[in-house]
PDB file of C-alpha atoms in Angstrom:
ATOM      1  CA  UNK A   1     -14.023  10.523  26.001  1.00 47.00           C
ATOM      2  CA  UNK A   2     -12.129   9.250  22.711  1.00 47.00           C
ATOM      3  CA  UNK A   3      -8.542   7.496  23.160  1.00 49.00           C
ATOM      4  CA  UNK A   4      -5.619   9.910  23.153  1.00 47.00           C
ATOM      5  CA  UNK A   5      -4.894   8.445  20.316  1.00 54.00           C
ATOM      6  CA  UNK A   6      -8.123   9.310  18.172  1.00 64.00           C
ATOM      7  CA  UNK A   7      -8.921  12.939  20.509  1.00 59.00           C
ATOM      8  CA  UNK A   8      -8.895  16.070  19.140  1.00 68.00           C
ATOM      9  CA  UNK A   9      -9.671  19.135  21.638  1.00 65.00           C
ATOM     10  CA  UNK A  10     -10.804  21.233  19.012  1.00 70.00           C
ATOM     11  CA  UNK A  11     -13.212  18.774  17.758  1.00 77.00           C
ATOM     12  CA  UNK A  12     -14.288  17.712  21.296  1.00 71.00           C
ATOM     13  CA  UNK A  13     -14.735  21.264  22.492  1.00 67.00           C
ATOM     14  CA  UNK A  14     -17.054  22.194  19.212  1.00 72.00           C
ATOM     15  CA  UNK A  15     -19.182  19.191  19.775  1.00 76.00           C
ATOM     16  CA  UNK A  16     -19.953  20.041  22.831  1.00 70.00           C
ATOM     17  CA  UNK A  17     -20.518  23.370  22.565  1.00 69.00           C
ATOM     18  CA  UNK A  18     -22.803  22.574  19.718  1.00 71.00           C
ATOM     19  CA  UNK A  19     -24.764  20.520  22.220  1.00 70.00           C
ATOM     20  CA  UNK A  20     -25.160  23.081  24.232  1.00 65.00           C
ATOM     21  CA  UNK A  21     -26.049  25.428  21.830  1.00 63.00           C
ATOM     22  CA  UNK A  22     -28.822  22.654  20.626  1.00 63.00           C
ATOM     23  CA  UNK A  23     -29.771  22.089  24.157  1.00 58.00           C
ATOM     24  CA  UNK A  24     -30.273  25.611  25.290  1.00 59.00           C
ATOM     25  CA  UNK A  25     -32.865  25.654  22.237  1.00 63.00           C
ATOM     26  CA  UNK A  26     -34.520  23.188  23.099  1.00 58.00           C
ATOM     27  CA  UNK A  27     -38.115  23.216  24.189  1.00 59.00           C
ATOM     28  CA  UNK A  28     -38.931  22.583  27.779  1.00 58.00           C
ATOM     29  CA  UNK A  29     -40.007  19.350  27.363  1.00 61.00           C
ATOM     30  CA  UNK A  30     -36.975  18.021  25.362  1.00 59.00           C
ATOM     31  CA  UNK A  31     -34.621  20.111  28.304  1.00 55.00           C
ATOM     32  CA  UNK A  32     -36.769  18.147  30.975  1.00 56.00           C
ATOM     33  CA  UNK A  33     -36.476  14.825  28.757  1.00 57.00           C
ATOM     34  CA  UNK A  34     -32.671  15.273  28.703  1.00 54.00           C
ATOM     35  CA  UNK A  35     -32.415  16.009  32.211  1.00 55.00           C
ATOM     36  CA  UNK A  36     -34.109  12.556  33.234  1.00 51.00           C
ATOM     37  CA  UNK A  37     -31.711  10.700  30.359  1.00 52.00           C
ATOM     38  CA  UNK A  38     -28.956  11.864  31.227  1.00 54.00           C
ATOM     39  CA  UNK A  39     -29.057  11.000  35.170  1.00 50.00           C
ATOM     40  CA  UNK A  40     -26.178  12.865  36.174  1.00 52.00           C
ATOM     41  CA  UNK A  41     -24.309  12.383  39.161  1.00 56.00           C
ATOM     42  CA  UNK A  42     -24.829  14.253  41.728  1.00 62.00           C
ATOM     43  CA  UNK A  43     -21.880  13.479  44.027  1.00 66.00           C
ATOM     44  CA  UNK A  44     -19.665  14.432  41.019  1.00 66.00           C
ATOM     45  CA  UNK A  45     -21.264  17.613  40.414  1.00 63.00           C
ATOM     46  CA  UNK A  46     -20.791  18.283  44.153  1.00 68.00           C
ATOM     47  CA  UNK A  47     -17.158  17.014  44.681  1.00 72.00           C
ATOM     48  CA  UNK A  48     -16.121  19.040  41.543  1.00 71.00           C
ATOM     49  CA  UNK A  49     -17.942  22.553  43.310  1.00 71.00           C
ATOM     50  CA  UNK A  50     -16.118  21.605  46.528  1.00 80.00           C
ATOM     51  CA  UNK A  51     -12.579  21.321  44.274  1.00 79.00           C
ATOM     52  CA  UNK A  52     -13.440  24.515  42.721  1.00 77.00           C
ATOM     53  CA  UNK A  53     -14.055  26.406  45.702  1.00 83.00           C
ATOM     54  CA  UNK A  54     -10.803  24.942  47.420  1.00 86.00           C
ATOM     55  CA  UNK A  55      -9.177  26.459  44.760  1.00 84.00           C
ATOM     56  CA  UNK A  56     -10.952  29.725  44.126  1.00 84.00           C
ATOM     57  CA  UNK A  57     -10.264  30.564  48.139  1.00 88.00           C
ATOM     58  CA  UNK A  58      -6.258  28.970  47.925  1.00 88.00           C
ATOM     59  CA  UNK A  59      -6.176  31.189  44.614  1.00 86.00           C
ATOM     60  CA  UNK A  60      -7.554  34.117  46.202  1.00 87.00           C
ATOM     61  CA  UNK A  61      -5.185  33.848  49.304  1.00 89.00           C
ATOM     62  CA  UNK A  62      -1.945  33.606  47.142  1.00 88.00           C
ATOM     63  CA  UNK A  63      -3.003  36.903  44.956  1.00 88.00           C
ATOM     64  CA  UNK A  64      -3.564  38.956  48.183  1.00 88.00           C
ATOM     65  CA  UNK A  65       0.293  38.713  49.239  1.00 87.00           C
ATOM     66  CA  UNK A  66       0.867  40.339  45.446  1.00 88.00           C
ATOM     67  CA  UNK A  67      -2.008  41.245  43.788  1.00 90.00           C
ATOM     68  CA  UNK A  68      -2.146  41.157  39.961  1.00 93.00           C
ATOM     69  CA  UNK A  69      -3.066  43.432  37.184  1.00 95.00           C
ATOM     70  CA  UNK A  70      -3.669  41.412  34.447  1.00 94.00           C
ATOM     71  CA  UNK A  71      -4.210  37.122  33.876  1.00 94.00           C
ATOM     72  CA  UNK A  72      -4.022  34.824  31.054  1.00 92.00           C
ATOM     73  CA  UNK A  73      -6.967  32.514  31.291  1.00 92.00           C
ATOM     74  CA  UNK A  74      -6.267  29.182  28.910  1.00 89.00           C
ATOM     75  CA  UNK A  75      -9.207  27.529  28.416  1.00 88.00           C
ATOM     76  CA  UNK A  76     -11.610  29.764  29.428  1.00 89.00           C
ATOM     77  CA  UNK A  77     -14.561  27.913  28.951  1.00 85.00           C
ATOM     78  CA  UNK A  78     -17.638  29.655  30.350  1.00 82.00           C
ATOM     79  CA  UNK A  79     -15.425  32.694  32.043  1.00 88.00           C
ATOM     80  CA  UNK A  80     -15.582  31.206  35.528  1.00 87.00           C
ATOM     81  CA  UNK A  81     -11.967  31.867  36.421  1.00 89.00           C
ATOM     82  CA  UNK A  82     -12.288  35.570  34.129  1.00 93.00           C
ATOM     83  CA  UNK A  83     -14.924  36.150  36.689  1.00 92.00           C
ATOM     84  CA  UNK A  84     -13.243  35.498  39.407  1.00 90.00           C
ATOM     85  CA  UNK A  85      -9.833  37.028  38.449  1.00 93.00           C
ATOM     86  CA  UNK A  86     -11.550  40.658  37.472  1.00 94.00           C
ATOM     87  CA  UNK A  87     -14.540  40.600  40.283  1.00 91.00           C
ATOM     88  CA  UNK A  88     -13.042  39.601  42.863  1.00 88.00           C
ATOM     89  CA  UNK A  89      -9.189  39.871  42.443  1.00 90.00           C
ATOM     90  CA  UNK A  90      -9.219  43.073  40.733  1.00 92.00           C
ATOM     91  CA  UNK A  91      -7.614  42.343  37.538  1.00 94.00           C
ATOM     92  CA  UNK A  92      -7.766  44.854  34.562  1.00 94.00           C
ATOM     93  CA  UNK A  93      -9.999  43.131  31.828  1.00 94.00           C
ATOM     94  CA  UNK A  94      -8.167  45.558  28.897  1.00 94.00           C
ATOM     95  CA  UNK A  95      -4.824  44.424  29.837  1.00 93.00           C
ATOM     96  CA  UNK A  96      -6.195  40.668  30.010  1.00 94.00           C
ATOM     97  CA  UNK A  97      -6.246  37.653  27.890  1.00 93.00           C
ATOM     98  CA  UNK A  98      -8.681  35.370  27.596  1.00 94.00           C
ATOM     99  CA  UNK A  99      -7.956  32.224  25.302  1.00 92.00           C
ATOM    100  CA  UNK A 100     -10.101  29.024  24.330  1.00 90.00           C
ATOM    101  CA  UNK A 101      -9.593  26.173  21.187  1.00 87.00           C
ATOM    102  CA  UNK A 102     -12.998  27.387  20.634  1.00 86.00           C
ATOM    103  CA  UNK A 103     -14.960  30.676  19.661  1.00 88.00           C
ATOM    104  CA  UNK A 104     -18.189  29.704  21.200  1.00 85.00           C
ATOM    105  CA  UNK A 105     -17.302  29.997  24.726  1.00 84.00           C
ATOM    106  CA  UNK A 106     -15.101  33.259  24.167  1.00 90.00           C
ATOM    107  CA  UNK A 107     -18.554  34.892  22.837  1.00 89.00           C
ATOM    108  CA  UNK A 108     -20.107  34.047  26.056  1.00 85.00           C
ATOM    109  CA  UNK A 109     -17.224  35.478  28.065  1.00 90.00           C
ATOM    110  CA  UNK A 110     -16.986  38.679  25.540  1.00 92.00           C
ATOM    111  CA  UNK A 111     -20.785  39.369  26.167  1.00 91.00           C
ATOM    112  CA  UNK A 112     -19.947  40.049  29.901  1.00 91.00           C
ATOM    113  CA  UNK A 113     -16.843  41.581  30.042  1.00 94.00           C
ATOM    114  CA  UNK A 114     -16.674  43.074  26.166  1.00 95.00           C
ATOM    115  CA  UNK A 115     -13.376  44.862  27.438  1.00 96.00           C
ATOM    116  CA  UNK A 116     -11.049  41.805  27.260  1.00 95.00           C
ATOM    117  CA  UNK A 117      -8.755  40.900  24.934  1.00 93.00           C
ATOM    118  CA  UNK A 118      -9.817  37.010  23.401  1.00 94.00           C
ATOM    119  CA  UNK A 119      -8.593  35.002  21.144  1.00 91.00           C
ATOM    120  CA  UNK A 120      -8.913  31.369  19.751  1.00 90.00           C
ATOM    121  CA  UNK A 121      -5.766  29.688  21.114  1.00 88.00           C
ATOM    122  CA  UNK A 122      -4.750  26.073  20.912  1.00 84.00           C
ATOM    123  CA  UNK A 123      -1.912  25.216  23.384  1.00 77.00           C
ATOM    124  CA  UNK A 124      -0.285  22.129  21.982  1.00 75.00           C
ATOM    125  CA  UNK A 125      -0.286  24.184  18.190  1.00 80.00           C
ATOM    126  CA  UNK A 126       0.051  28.062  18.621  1.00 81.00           C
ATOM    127  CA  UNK A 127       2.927  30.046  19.622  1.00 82.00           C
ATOM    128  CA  UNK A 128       1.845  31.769  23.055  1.00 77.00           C
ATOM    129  CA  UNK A 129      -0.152  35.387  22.300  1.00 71.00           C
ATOM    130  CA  UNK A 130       1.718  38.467  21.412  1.00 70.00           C
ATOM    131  CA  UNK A 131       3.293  40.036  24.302  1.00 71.00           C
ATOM    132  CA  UNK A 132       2.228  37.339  26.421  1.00 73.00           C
ATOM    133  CA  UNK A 133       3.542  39.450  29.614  1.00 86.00           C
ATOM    134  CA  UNK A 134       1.002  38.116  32.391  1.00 91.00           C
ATOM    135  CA  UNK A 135       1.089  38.169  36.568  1.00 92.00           C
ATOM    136  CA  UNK A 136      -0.907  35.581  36.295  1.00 90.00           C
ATOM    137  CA  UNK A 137      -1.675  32.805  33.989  1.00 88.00           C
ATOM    138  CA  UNK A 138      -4.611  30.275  34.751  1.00 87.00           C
ATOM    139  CA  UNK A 139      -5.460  26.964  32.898  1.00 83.00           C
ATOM    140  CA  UNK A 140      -7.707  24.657  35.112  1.00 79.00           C
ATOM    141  CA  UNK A 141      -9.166  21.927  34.094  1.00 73.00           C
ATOM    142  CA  UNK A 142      -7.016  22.253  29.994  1.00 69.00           C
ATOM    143  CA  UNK A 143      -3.809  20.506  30.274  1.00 60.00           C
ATOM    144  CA  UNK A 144      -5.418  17.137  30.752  1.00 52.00           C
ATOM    145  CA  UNK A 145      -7.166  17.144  27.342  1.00 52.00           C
ATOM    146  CA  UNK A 146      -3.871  16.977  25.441  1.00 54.00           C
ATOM    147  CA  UNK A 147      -1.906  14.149  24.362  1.00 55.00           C
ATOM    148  CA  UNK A 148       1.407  15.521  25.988  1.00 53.00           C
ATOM    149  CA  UNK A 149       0.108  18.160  28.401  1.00 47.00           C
ATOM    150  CA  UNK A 150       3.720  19.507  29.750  1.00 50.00           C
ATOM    151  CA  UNK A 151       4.290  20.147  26.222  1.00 51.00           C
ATOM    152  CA  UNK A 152       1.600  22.482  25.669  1.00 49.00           C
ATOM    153  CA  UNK A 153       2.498  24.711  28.425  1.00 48.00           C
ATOM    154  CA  UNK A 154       5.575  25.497  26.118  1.00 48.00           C
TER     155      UNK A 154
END
């Protein structure tokens, strides 16, 4: 990753949705070429799951006690957490917001649930969304990409 100094999300997050988009066009031999080059690591791959797990199932025990109606997701990347938040926590996609610096991802998200509100959203530049009246409001894995991340919670 660039310097804090030098990184910009939006720039960053286009890239590498580009890449994907490139990748996922790819033929078969350039996607089995790229798998042997990149050598990823396995044990990171499988320590993030197990973080993600821990705190889909803490996240899913706090929401029982109250559960909510509608979520924010910042950063919504591939819709993980919008999955999670409508399947299995119940929330109302039409009375949700999903946000991302980038349209690419909030395509992908729109395709499956094409009931939610999205919108391009940059935390550390926009004002929050219009009526931004949430019971819940997720951003995992965002507010390290920024410069001064308790600033861009507002």
């Amino acid at each position: 990753m660039q310097s804090m100094s030098t990184y910009e999300p939006t720039e960053f997050w286009q890239r590498r949705w580009n890449e994907l988009d490139d990748f996922l066009n790819s033929s078969s031999e350039e996607i089995a070429a790229h798998a042997v080059n990149k050598k990823l690591d396995e044990k990171k791959i499988r320590r993030a799951i197990k973080r993600y797990a821990r705190i889909r199932t803490s996240l899913l025990a706090a929401l029982a006690e109250e559960p909510p109606q509608t979520f924010w997701d910042a950063g919504t990347g591939t819709g993980y957490w919008v999955d999670f938040l409508i399947g299995e926590a119940g929330c109302i996609p039409e009375q949700s917001l999903a946000t991302d610096i980038v349209a690419e991802p909030l395509a992908f998200v729109s395709y499956r649930w094409p009931q939610l509100i999205t919108r391009i959203h940059d935390l550390t530049k926009d004002e929050l969304p219009p009526h931004c009246q949430y019971d819940v409001a997720i951003a995992v894995g965002v507010l390290h990409h920024h410069k001064h991340p308790l600033g861009a919670s507002h």
